Every structure is written in structure tokens, then in C-alpha cells.
Amino acid sequence: MSDQPQWIKECTTHEGAADRNLTGAVSKQFQIKDSESARTTNQIHVEISAGAGPKTSSGMRFNQHIFLSTLQPQKPRSEKKKGKWLNYPSLTCPHQIASPPPTPFVRHALRHGFFYLVNHGVDEELVKKVFEQSSNFFSLPIEDKMKLARKNHRGYAALYAEKLDPTLSSKGDSKESFYIGPLADDLNQWPLQEDLPSWKGTMETYYQQVLSAGTKLLSVIALSLKLDEDFFEKTGALNEPYAFIRLLHYPGDLGSSSEDIYGASAHSDYGMITLLATDGVPGLQICRDKSKQPQVWEDVPSMTGAFIVNIGDMIERWTNCLFRSTLHRVLPPRQERYSVAFFMDPNKDCIVECLESCCSEACPPRFPPIKSSDYLQERFRLTYGL
Ligand SMILES: O=C(O)CCC(=O)C(=O)O
Ligand SMILES: [Fe+2]
């Protein structure tokens, strides 16, 4: 295929690649070609900042800074080193988004499926307020919360109402959640203004700010695939995107003895990307290689001010598994835990099908084309046992 991006050509012509997992071949290439990614094989940071850099074709201005480091809990570091880790001057790779195209760093981050996003433009104070308001909501009496019980995938889902891993025999995941969907369609349910003044406004502002950060990140993803940066706009995915805030509350030690009870049982996210903020209480784990048995789980530490981003199933389908949706879970926390996930799913009518540049005779599409709403509905059905 003559118009394939060079790096995909490289991976498909890599010795034995036809029989192998495509991503394995790519990572090999990166390790050979890119000394930085060879040195640091684990955690990836993608930084996107507004305002600097040349104007791109869509009129946005931003630079991206990528760096890689380990996903394993860090070895004890001196304060000085810790500062370096957070500011990462030596590992930062500033790079303008329009030209030259994204470096192997970015592709490595995306292939990996789980990374941190910093300098994302979402106001830190706002994030704090969202956590406060989330705690205020979950502290309401259960009768009040149940008045907003989940309808049209908006509103309150009680403890054990969801099971993200439908193969488990447990009664459900030990978390409660609250969903806020697209702001324009009037389907959202909101707590009473007199109970929680400014709740709705805080959530709406957060929704808009994270949507904007996610949109920029998607243009990085598009560019890293050598597509136009507005590919996800043009394909209709971002035309009224099906994006959701999920406020999550894990109540802490519930004294359950069942081994099958998780805070959130193992799953991959369904959509394009998820931007996750947590209160810092541990519990989140990922399994890098979902096809490997037995599964190996690693803790994901949270990083102040950063979103933990993971790639969802739709991007995996579009890219024919080049960018993976990562299996993850939350252990039942001993201590109360809050998190806020933002799921960016494509518009319901968007057809998700293997990109031409991600398949060849040797690597045929692994998934048939699918309408986004059909895929999501099936996953919701399994999660909620409908
Ligand atoms: O609470 C977390 O840290 C992760 C939640 C999650 O994976 C999800 O809601 O899909
Ligand atoms: Fe998730």
C-alpha cells in the first residue's frame, strides 16, 4: 500500500510480522529506532498546551510535550529527583504538532494505551470543586439519590448496580456512580438546586473544559496515524460526541469477604478515550497484556494535576489493535475513594471501521465495521445485566 505511513510499512514488513501481533512489531521498531523509548519502556506523558506554537490547519495553537517513564510505583526518590520527575525538564520533548508529525514518543504512548496528560487546560480549582460537589451528592440520603436513578444512561447508579466484568458471579461492583451526558439534549438529571446549589454549573463547566482537552488529544491521535488532525471531526465522531462524566464513589471497606467483589471489575473502556481524575487514594490497576494468562496487574499511581488517560475500544477498532484499549480495574479500596471519569465516545451514528493505513494483506482488519451506538448498547447491556 503505497500511501501507508512509513512507520506502519516498517512494522508490517518487519520479519515475521504477518503472523504476529502488530503492536509487538511496532514496539520493536520503536525500541530500535528511538533511544528514548527504548530506555524508558513504561509510563508515558503527553502534554498539550494551548497558546504557543504555530497555528495548525484548524486554527488551534498548541505544542505537545511527551515523556516516558515507568508505570511501576516509583522507587523512593530524593525530593530533588521527585521535583525533576514532576517538572521533567530533561525528559520533555517539545514538539510542534503540525510539523513535523508526532514523534515515536506519541505513537508509543498511544500504543501503550494508558498515559498521563498534563497541562491539559482544565482548571485545577474546578477539578477540586467537582470532587467536593461529587462528595456532597453521594452524601445525600439514599432516597434522594434514588429519585435521580439512572435513565437514558444519566443519573444515579447505586452500589452493586453495575458489573463492569459481566463474567464474574458477584452481585456487582462496590461503587456508586452518577452520569452526566451531552449537555445539549436535556436528558440529564440534576440534584435540586436548593439541595446542592451550583452543582449543575460546576459539572457543566467541567464537561466543557474536559471535552475541549479530549478533542485536542484526539487530534494528536489522528496526526500520529498520519491522518488529518480533524479526522475525528470529519468522520462525524465529534459531531455531538457521546461524552459522559461518571462521578464515582467507592465507599471503602464494606467488610465483604467475596473475592469476586471489586470496586470496578476488570474492563476496557468502550469509547475513544477516557480522561480520569482521582483523589489520590490507590486502587486503580492495569493489565498491559490482556491476551496473556495469568493476567499481570500493576498499580497506577495518580499524579497531581494530571489526567490518567486510557484508549478505549473504538480507537482499538479503528487502528486494528495498533493502539490498544487497556484492561483495568479498581480493587475494593479499604479507604473511601472518589474519582471522576470522562468518557469520549463517538457520535451514535458514527461507523467505526479499520483505517486503511492500519491494515494490509498481511494484517487484515480484526473487527468488522460497527455503528458506535450498536457497540455501546451491547456493552451497556452486559454491564447493567439488562
Ligand atoms: O475509578 C477509577 O479509578 C477508574 C474507573 C473506571 O475505570 C471506569 O469508570 O471506567
Ligand atoms: Fe474504566
Short mmCIF file of C-alpha atoms and ligand atoms in Angstrom, two decimals:
data_model
loop_
_atom_site.label_atom_id
_atom_site.label_comp_id
_atom_site.label_asym_id
_atom_site.label_seq_id
_atom_site.Cartn_x
_atom_site.Cartn_y
_atom_site.Cartn_z
CA MET A 1 0.00 0.00 0.00
CA SER A 2 1.95 2.97 -1.26
CA ASP A 3 0.23 5.64 0.85
CA GLN A 4 0.81 3.85 4.13
CA PRO A 5 2.67 5.89 6.70
CA GLN A 6 6.30 4.90 6.74
CA TRP A 7 6.22 3.55 10.28
CA ILE A 8 3.33 1.21 9.51
CA LYS A 9 5.10 -0.02 6.41
CA GLU A 10 8.07 -0.71 8.60
CA CYS A 11 6.08 -2.70 11.07
CA THR A 12 4.21 -4.76 8.51
CA THR A 13 7.37 -5.66 6.70
CA HIS A 14 9.13 -6.48 9.91
CA GLU A 15 10.33 -10.06 9.80
CA GLY A 16 7.50 -12.39 10.78
CA ALA A 17 5.10 -9.52 11.39
CA ALA A 18 2.38 -11.17 9.34
CA ASP A 19 1.91 -13.82 11.99
CA ARG A 20 2.49 -11.59 14.91
CA ASN A 21 0.66 -9.09 16.93
CA LEU A 22 1.07 -5.87 15.00
CA THR A 23 1.70 -3.82 18.10
CA GLY A 24 4.51 -6.07 19.21
CA ALA A 25 6.25 -5.42 15.93
CA VAL A 26 5.74 -1.69 16.25
CA SER A 27 7.15 -1.56 19.71
CA LYS A 28 10.20 -3.42 18.49
CA GLN A 29 10.70 -0.80 15.85
CA PHE A 30 10.44 1.96 18.38
CA GLN A 31 12.96 0.33 20.58
CA ILE A 32 15.40 0.04 17.74
CA LYS A 33 14.78 3.44 16.31
CA ASP A 34 14.09 5.57 19.31
CA SER A 35 16.64 5.51 22.04
CA GLU A 36 14.42 7.43 24.47
CA SER A 37 11.55 4.99 24.21
CA ALA A 38 13.98 2.08 24.35
CA ARG A 39 15.39 3.46 27.58
CA THR A 40 12.03 4.08 29.19
CA THR A 41 9.56 1.41 28.34
CA ASN A 42 6.67 2.18 30.59
CA GLN A 43 4.72 5.26 31.56
CA ILE A 44 4.07 7.98 29.04
CA HIS A 45 3.14 11.59 29.50
CA VAL A 46 1.51 13.62 26.79
CA GLU A 47 1.39 17.32 27.39
CA ILE A 48 -0.70 19.60 25.27
CA SER A 49 -0.63 23.29 25.91
CA ALA A 50 -2.75 25.95 24.34
CA GLY A 51 -1.45 29.25 23.15
CA ALA A 52 2.05 28.52 21.97
CA GLY A 53 3.32 27.08 18.73
CA PRO A 54 2.27 27.74 15.18
CA LYS A 55 -1.34 27.76 14.07
CA THR A 56 -2.45 24.38 12.80
CA SER A 57 -4.85 24.00 9.90
CA SER A 58 -7.87 24.02 12.24
CA GLY A 59 -6.68 27.28 13.76
CA MET A 60 -5.67 25.73 17.09
CA ARG A 61 -2.37 26.64 18.59
CA PHE A 62 -0.66 24.17 20.78
CA ASN A 63 2.56 22.39 21.46
CA GLN A 64 2.80 18.94 22.81
CA HIS A 65 5.42 17.62 25.14
CA ILE A 66 5.85 13.96 25.60
CA PHE A 67 7.86 11.99 28.01
CA LEU A 68 8.13 8.43 29.06
CA SER A 69 8.77 6.99 32.44
CA THR A 70 7.83 3.99 34.47
CA LEU A 71 4.31 2.91 35.34
CA GLN A 72 5.55 0.86 38.26
CA PRO A 73 5.24 2.63 41.60
CA GLN A 74 8.34 4.76 41.73
CA LYS A 75 11.29 3.66 43.81
CA PRO A 76 11.79 6.00 46.74
CA ARG A 77 13.34 9.14 45.34
CA SER A 78 15.03 12.07 46.88
CA GLU A 79 12.87 15.21 46.94
CA LYS A 80 15.19 16.75 44.40
CA LYS A 81 14.68 13.90 41.99
CA LYS A 82 10.95 13.92 42.64
CA GLY A 83 10.84 17.56 41.60
CA LYS A 84 12.63 16.67 38.43
CA TRP A 85 10.15 13.90 37.76
CA LEU A 86 7.24 16.28 38.07
CA ASN A 87 8.82 19.07 36.06
CA TYR A 88 10.63 16.68 33.74
CA PRO A 89 12.80 19.28 32.07
CA SER A 90 15.31 16.74 30.89
CA LEU A 91 12.75 14.31 29.58
CA THR A 92 10.45 16.79 27.94
CA CYS A 93 10.35 16.62 24.21
CA PRO A 94 8.74 19.83 22.95
CA HIS A 95 7.41 19.39 19.53
CA GLN A 96 5.05 21.30 17.33
CA ILE A 97 2.00 19.46 16.41
CA ALA A 98 1.55 20.41 12.77
CA SER A 99 5.03 19.86 11.53
CA PRO A 100 6.97 17.67 11.93
CA PRO A 101 4.40 14.95 12.58
CA PRO A 102 4.18 13.31 16.02
CA THR A 103 7.29 11.55 17.09
CA PRO A 104 7.58 7.90 18.02
CA PHE A 105 7.05 9.10 21.61
CA VAL A 106 3.44 9.86 20.88
CA ARG A 107 2.85 6.69 18.97
CA HIS A 108 4.47 4.73 21.74
CA ALA A 109 2.18 6.44 24.29
CA LEU A 110 -0.89 5.59 22.28
CA ARG A 111 0.16 2.07 21.51
CA HIS A 112 0.64 1.60 25.21
CA GLY A 113 -2.97 2.63 25.84
CA PHE A 114 -2.51 4.25 29.25
CA PHE A 115 -0.67 7.51 29.92
CA TYR A 116 -0.81 10.79 31.80
CA LEU A 117 -1.99 14.04 30.31
CA VAL A 118 -0.67 17.23 31.88
CA ASN A 119 -1.02 20.88 31.02
CA HIS A 120 -4.43 19.99 29.65
CA GLY A 121 -6.08 23.34 30.23
CA VAL A 122 -8.66 22.10 32.77
CA ASP A 123 -8.69 24.46 35.72
CA GLU A 124 -7.25 22.82 38.85
CA GLU A 125 -9.65 24.70 41.13
CA LEU A 126 -12.54 23.45 39.03
CA VAL A 127 -11.34 19.86 39.43
CA LYS A 128 -11.28 20.36 43.21
CA LYS A 129 -14.81 21.76 43.12
CA VAL A 130 -16.02 18.79 41.09
CA PHE A 131 -14.65 16.43 43.77
CA GLU A 132 -16.30 18.49 46.53
CA GLN A 133 -19.62 18.52 44.72
CA SER A 134 -19.36 14.83 44.00
CA SER A 135 -18.85 14.13 47.69
CA ASN A 136 -21.82 16.40 48.52
CA PHE A 137 -24.03 14.43 46.17
CA PHE A 138 -23.00 10.96 47.38
CA SER A 139 -23.53 12.12 50.99
CA LEU A 140 -27.24 12.72 50.33
CA PRO A 141 -29.70 10.20 51.80
CA ILE A 142 -30.19 7.19 49.52
CA GLU A 143 -33.89 8.14 48.97
CA ASP A 144 -32.81 11.46 47.47
CA LYS A 145 -30.19 9.81 45.28
CA MET A 146 -32.69 7.21 44.08
CA LYS A 147 -35.01 10.00 42.91
CA LEU A 148 -32.36 10.56 40.22
CA ALA A 149 -31.94 6.86 39.37
CA ARG A 150 -30.22 6.23 36.04
CA LYS A 151 -32.42 6.83 32.96
CA ASN A 152 -31.12 7.27 29.40
CA HIS A 153 -27.73 6.50 30.89
CA ARG A 154 -27.92 9.68 33.01
CA GLY A 155 -28.22 9.96 36.77
CA TYR A 156 -27.51 7.75 39.75
CA ALA A 157 -26.43 4.09 39.78
CA ALA A 158 -26.41 2.60 43.29
CA LEU A 159 -23.86 0.36 44.97
CA TYR A 160 -23.58 -3.01 43.13
CA ALA A 161 -25.85 -1.82 40.28
CA GLU A 162 -23.07 -2.24 37.70
CA LYS A 163 -20.69 -5.08 36.99
CA LEU A 164 -18.01 -4.00 34.55
CA ASP A 165 -16.83 -7.59 34.19
CA PRO A 166 -20.04 -9.45 33.35
CA THR A 167 -18.27 -12.83 33.56
CA LEU A 168 -17.99 -12.54 37.35
CA SER A 169 -20.58 -14.23 39.51
CA SER A 170 -20.54 -11.44 42.12
CA LYS A 171 -23.54 -9.25 42.90
CA GLY A 172 -21.85 -6.22 41.33
CA ASP A 173 -19.09 -3.65 41.75
CA SER A 174 -18.78 -1.93 45.12
CA LYS A 175 -19.18 1.62 43.86
CA GLU A 176 -21.93 4.11 43.28
CA SER A 177 -21.88 6.44 40.30
CA PHE A 178 -23.58 9.41 38.72
CA TYR A 179 -23.66 10.02 34.96
CA ILE A 180 -23.86 13.33 33.14
CA GLY A 181 -24.17 13.15 29.36
CA PRO A 182 -24.21 15.61 26.44
CA LEU A 183 -25.39 18.97 27.72
CA ALA A 184 -27.49 19.91 24.71
CA ASP A 185 -30.14 17.17 24.71
CA ASP A 186 -31.86 17.94 28.04
CA LEU A 187 -31.75 14.33 29.19
CA ASN A 188 -29.51 14.96 32.15
CA GLN A 189 -30.90 14.68 35.64
CA TRP A 190 -29.71 17.21 38.19
CA PRO A 191 -29.91 17.36 42.01
CA LEU A 192 -32.28 20.02 43.31
CA GLN A 193 -30.81 23.48 43.27
CA GLU A 194 -31.86 24.02 46.90
CA ASP A 195 -30.03 20.83 47.99
CA LEU A 196 -26.86 21.44 46.04
CA PRO A 197 -26.57 25.00 44.75
CA SER A 198 -24.01 25.48 41.95
CA TRP A 199 -23.73 21.71 41.42
CA LYS A 200 -25.09 21.79 37.88
CA GLY A 201 -22.97 24.80 36.85
CA THR A 202 -19.79 23.19 38.17
CA MET A 203 -20.44 19.95 36.29
CA GLU A 204 -21.35 21.75 33.06
CA THR A 205 -18.17 23.83 33.13
CA TYR A 206 -16.10 20.72 33.83
CA TYR A 207 -17.80 18.87 30.99
CA GLN A 208 -16.93 21.63 28.53
CA GLN A 209 -13.32 22.01 29.66
CA VAL A 210 -12.54 18.29 29.58
CA LEU A 211 -14.28 17.89 26.24
CA SER A 212 -12.01 20.56 24.85
CA ALA A 213 -8.87 18.85 26.23
CA GLY A 214 -10.05 15.50 24.88
CA THR A 215 -10.73 16.99 21.45
CA LYS A 216 -7.15 18.25 21.27
CA LEU A 217 -5.85 14.87 22.34
CA LEU A 218 -7.87 13.22 19.59
CA SER A 219 -6.23 15.44 17.03
CA VAL A 220 -2.86 14.23 18.34
CA ILE A 221 -4.10 10.69 17.87
CA ALA A 222 -5.20 11.49 14.33
CA LEU A 223 -1.86 13.09 13.47
CA SER A 224 0.03 10.17 14.92
CA LEU A 225 -1.82 7.97 12.44
CA LYS A 226 -0.84 10.36 9.63
CA LEU A 227 -4.46 11.37 9.27
CA ASP A 228 -5.68 14.96 9.10
CA GLU A 229 -5.77 16.40 12.58
CA ASP A 230 -9.52 16.92 12.26
CA PHE A 231 -10.12 13.31 11.18
CA PHE A 232 -12.43 12.64 14.14
CA GLU A 233 -14.45 15.76 13.30
CA LYS A 234 -14.66 14.80 9.63
CA THR A 235 -15.68 11.24 10.36
CA GLY A 236 -18.57 12.56 12.45
CA ALA A 237 -17.29 11.14 15.76
CA LEU A 238 -17.04 14.59 17.34
CA ASN A 239 -20.26 15.88 15.89
CA GLU A 240 -22.25 15.97 19.14
CA PRO A 241 -19.89 13.46 20.71
CA TYR A 242 -21.45 10.99 23.07
CA ALA A 243 -19.35 12.15 26.01
CA PHE A 244 -20.10 11.37 29.66
CA ILE A 245 -18.88 12.39 33.07
CA ARG A 246 -19.06 9.50 35.50
CA LEU A 247 -18.69 10.57 39.12
CA LEU A 248 -17.55 7.60 41.14
CA HIS A 249 -17.65 6.89 44.85
CA TYR A 250 -16.09 3.77 46.36
CA PRO A 251 -17.32 3.66 49.94
CA GLY A 252 -14.27 1.98 51.46
CA ASP A 253 -14.17 -1.20 53.46
CA LEU A 254 -17.60 -2.76 53.18
CA GLY A 255 -16.47 -5.87 55.00
CA SER A 256 -17.26 -8.16 52.08
CA SER A 257 -15.43 -11.45 52.08
CA SER A 258 -16.20 -12.31 48.45
CA GLU A 259 -13.10 -12.43 46.28
CA ASP A 260 -15.22 -11.54 43.30
CA ILE A 261 -16.14 -8.07 44.57
CA TYR A 262 -14.12 -5.28 43.01
CA GLY A 263 -14.53 -1.54 43.25
CA ALA A 264 -14.66 -1.69 39.46
CA SER A 265 -14.13 -5.14 37.97
CA ALA A 266 -11.80 -5.67 35.01
CA HIS A 267 -12.85 -3.94 31.81
CA SER A 268 -11.66 -1.82 28.95
CA ASP A 269 -13.47 1.44 28.29
CA TYR A 270 -15.84 1.38 25.37
CA GLY A 271 -15.30 4.63 23.53
CA MET A 272 -12.42 6.64 22.09
CA ILE A 273 -10.56 7.99 25.12
CA THR A 274 -11.18 8.35 28.87
CA LEU A 275 -9.74 11.16 30.97
CA LEU A 276 -9.69 10.14 34.60
CA ALA A 277 -9.09 12.24 37.70
CA THR A 278 -8.77 10.55 41.09
CA ASP A 279 -8.50 11.77 44.67
CA GLY A 280 -5.13 10.01 45.01
CA VAL A 281 -6.40 7.02 47.00
CA PRO A 282 -4.82 3.93 45.41
CA GLY A 283 -6.82 1.13 43.85
CA LEU A 284 -6.56 1.52 40.07
CA GLN A 285 -4.62 -1.22 38.31
CA ILE A 286 -3.91 -2.07 34.70
CA CYS A 287 -3.13 -5.26 32.86
CA ARG A 288 -0.83 -4.38 29.99
CA ASP A 289 -1.33 -7.55 28.00
CA LYS A 290 -4.93 -8.66 28.12
CA SER A 291 -4.27 -11.72 25.99
CA LYS A 292 -1.67 -13.13 28.38
CA GLN A 293 -2.57 -15.64 31.10
CA PRO A 294 -2.25 -15.43 34.01
CA GLN A 295 -3.02 -11.74 33.96
CA VAL A 296 -0.43 -9.44 35.47
CA TRP A 297 -1.83 -6.40 37.28
CA GLU A 298 0.12 -3.24 38.06
CA ASP A 299 -0.84 -0.29 40.24
CA VAL A 300 -1.38 3.04 38.52
CA PRO A 301 -0.28 5.83 40.83
CA SER A 302 -2.12 9.09 40.39
CA MET A 303 -0.23 12.27 39.68
CA THR A 304 -1.40 15.63 40.98
CA GLY A 305 -2.79 17.81 38.24
CA ALA A 306 -2.60 15.11 35.55
CA PHE A 307 -5.37 13.12 33.94
CA ILE A 308 -4.84 9.41 33.62
CA VAL A 309 -5.84 8.75 30.03
CA ASN A 310 -6.73 5.45 28.53
CA ILE A 311 -7.54 4.45 25.00
CA GLY A 312 -10.96 2.88 24.51
CA ASP A 313 -12.24 0.05 22.33
CA MET A 314 -13.31 2.30 19.44
CA ILE A 315 -9.76 3.54 18.87
CA GLU A 316 -8.57 -0.04 19.11
CA ARG A 317 -11.06 -1.00 16.39
CA TRP A 318 -10.20 1.98 14.19
CA THR A 319 -6.49 1.21 14.44
CA ASN A 320 -6.78 -2.57 14.17
CA CYS A 321 -5.22 -3.01 17.64
CA LEU A 322 -2.26 -0.78 16.87
CA PHE A 323 -3.44 1.42 19.75
CA ARG A 324 -4.78 -0.83 22.46
CA SER A 325 -7.64 -0.35 24.85
CA THR A 326 -6.14 -1.40 28.13
CA LEU A 327 -7.77 -3.73 30.63
CA HIS A 328 -8.06 -2.05 34.02
CA ARG A 329 -9.85 -2.43 37.33
CA VAL A 330 -10.19 -0.87 40.76
CA LEU A 331 -9.52 -3.00 43.83
CA PRO A 332 -12.10 -2.62 46.58
CA PRO A 333 -10.46 0.26 48.46
CA ARG A 334 -10.03 -0.08 52.23
CA GLN A 335 -10.39 3.65 52.38
CA GLU A 336 -13.16 5.73 50.83
CA ARG A 337 -12.20 6.77 47.29
CA TYR A 338 -13.56 9.22 44.72
CA SER A 339 -12.77 9.50 41.05
CA VAL A 340 -14.21 11.31 38.05
CA ALA A 341 -14.05 9.67 34.63
CA PHE A 342 -14.78 11.47 31.38
CA PHE A 343 -15.62 9.12 28.54
CA MET A 344 -15.39 10.44 25.00
CA ASP A 345 -17.45 8.17 22.82
CA PRO A 346 -18.14 8.85 19.13
CA ASN A 347 -21.44 10.22 17.91
CA LYS A 348 -24.00 7.41 17.99
CA ASP A 349 -24.28 7.20 14.19
CA CYS A 350 -20.55 7.13 13.55
CA ILE A 351 -19.34 4.00 11.77
CA VAL A 352 -16.12 2.74 13.29
CA GLU A 353 -14.09 0.73 10.83
CA CYS A 354 -10.47 -0.22 10.39
CA LEU A 355 -8.38 2.61 8.97
CA GLU A 356 -6.84 1.83 5.62
CA SER A 357 -3.42 2.68 6.93
CA CYS A 358 -3.77 0.14 9.74
CA CYS A 359 -4.37 -2.94 7.65
CA SER A 360 -2.78 -4.76 4.77
CA GLU A 361 -2.98 -8.19 3.23
CA ALA A 362 -0.68 -9.44 5.92
CA CYS A 363 -2.65 -7.70 8.70
CA PRO A 364 -6.32 -7.81 7.71
CA PRO A 365 -8.95 -5.98 9.80
CA ARG A 366 -9.63 -7.81 13.03
CA PHE A 367 -13.06 -6.26 13.57
CA PRO A 368 -15.93 -5.64 11.15
CA PRO A 369 -17.24 -2.07 10.81
CA ILE A 370 -19.73 -1.23 13.54
CA LYS A 371 -22.09 1.62 14.31
CA SER A 372 -20.96 3.27 17.52
CA SER A 373 -24.40 3.06 19.17
CA ASP A 374 -24.69 -0.68 18.44
CA TYR A 375 -21.37 -1.36 20.11
CA LEU A 376 -22.12 0.86 23.11
CA GLN A 377 -25.58 -0.57 23.62
CA GLU A 378 -24.26 -4.09 23.77
CA ARG A 379 -21.60 -3.12 26.29
CA PHE A 380 -24.16 -1.26 28.44
CA ARG A 381 -26.45 -4.28 28.28
CA LEU A 382 -23.71 -6.54 29.61
CA THR A 383 -22.61 -4.07 32.28
CA TYR A 384 -26.10 -3.49 33.64
CA GLY A 385 -27.42 -7.00 33.03
CA LEU A 386 -30.38 -5.54 31.11
O1 LIG B 1 -12.15 4.91 39.45
C1 LIG B 1 -11.22 4.65 38.71
O2 LIG B 1 -10.05 4.90 39.02
C2 LIG B 1 -11.45 4.01 37.36
C3 LIG B 1 -12.87 3.93 36.96
C4 LIG B 1 -13.08 3.28 35.64
O3 LIG B 1 -12.22 2.61 35.13
C5 LIG B 1 -14.33 3.47 34.92
O4 LIG B 1 -15.27 4.04 35.49
O5 LIG B 1 -14.42 3.05 33.74
FE FE B 2 -12.66 2.26 33.03
#
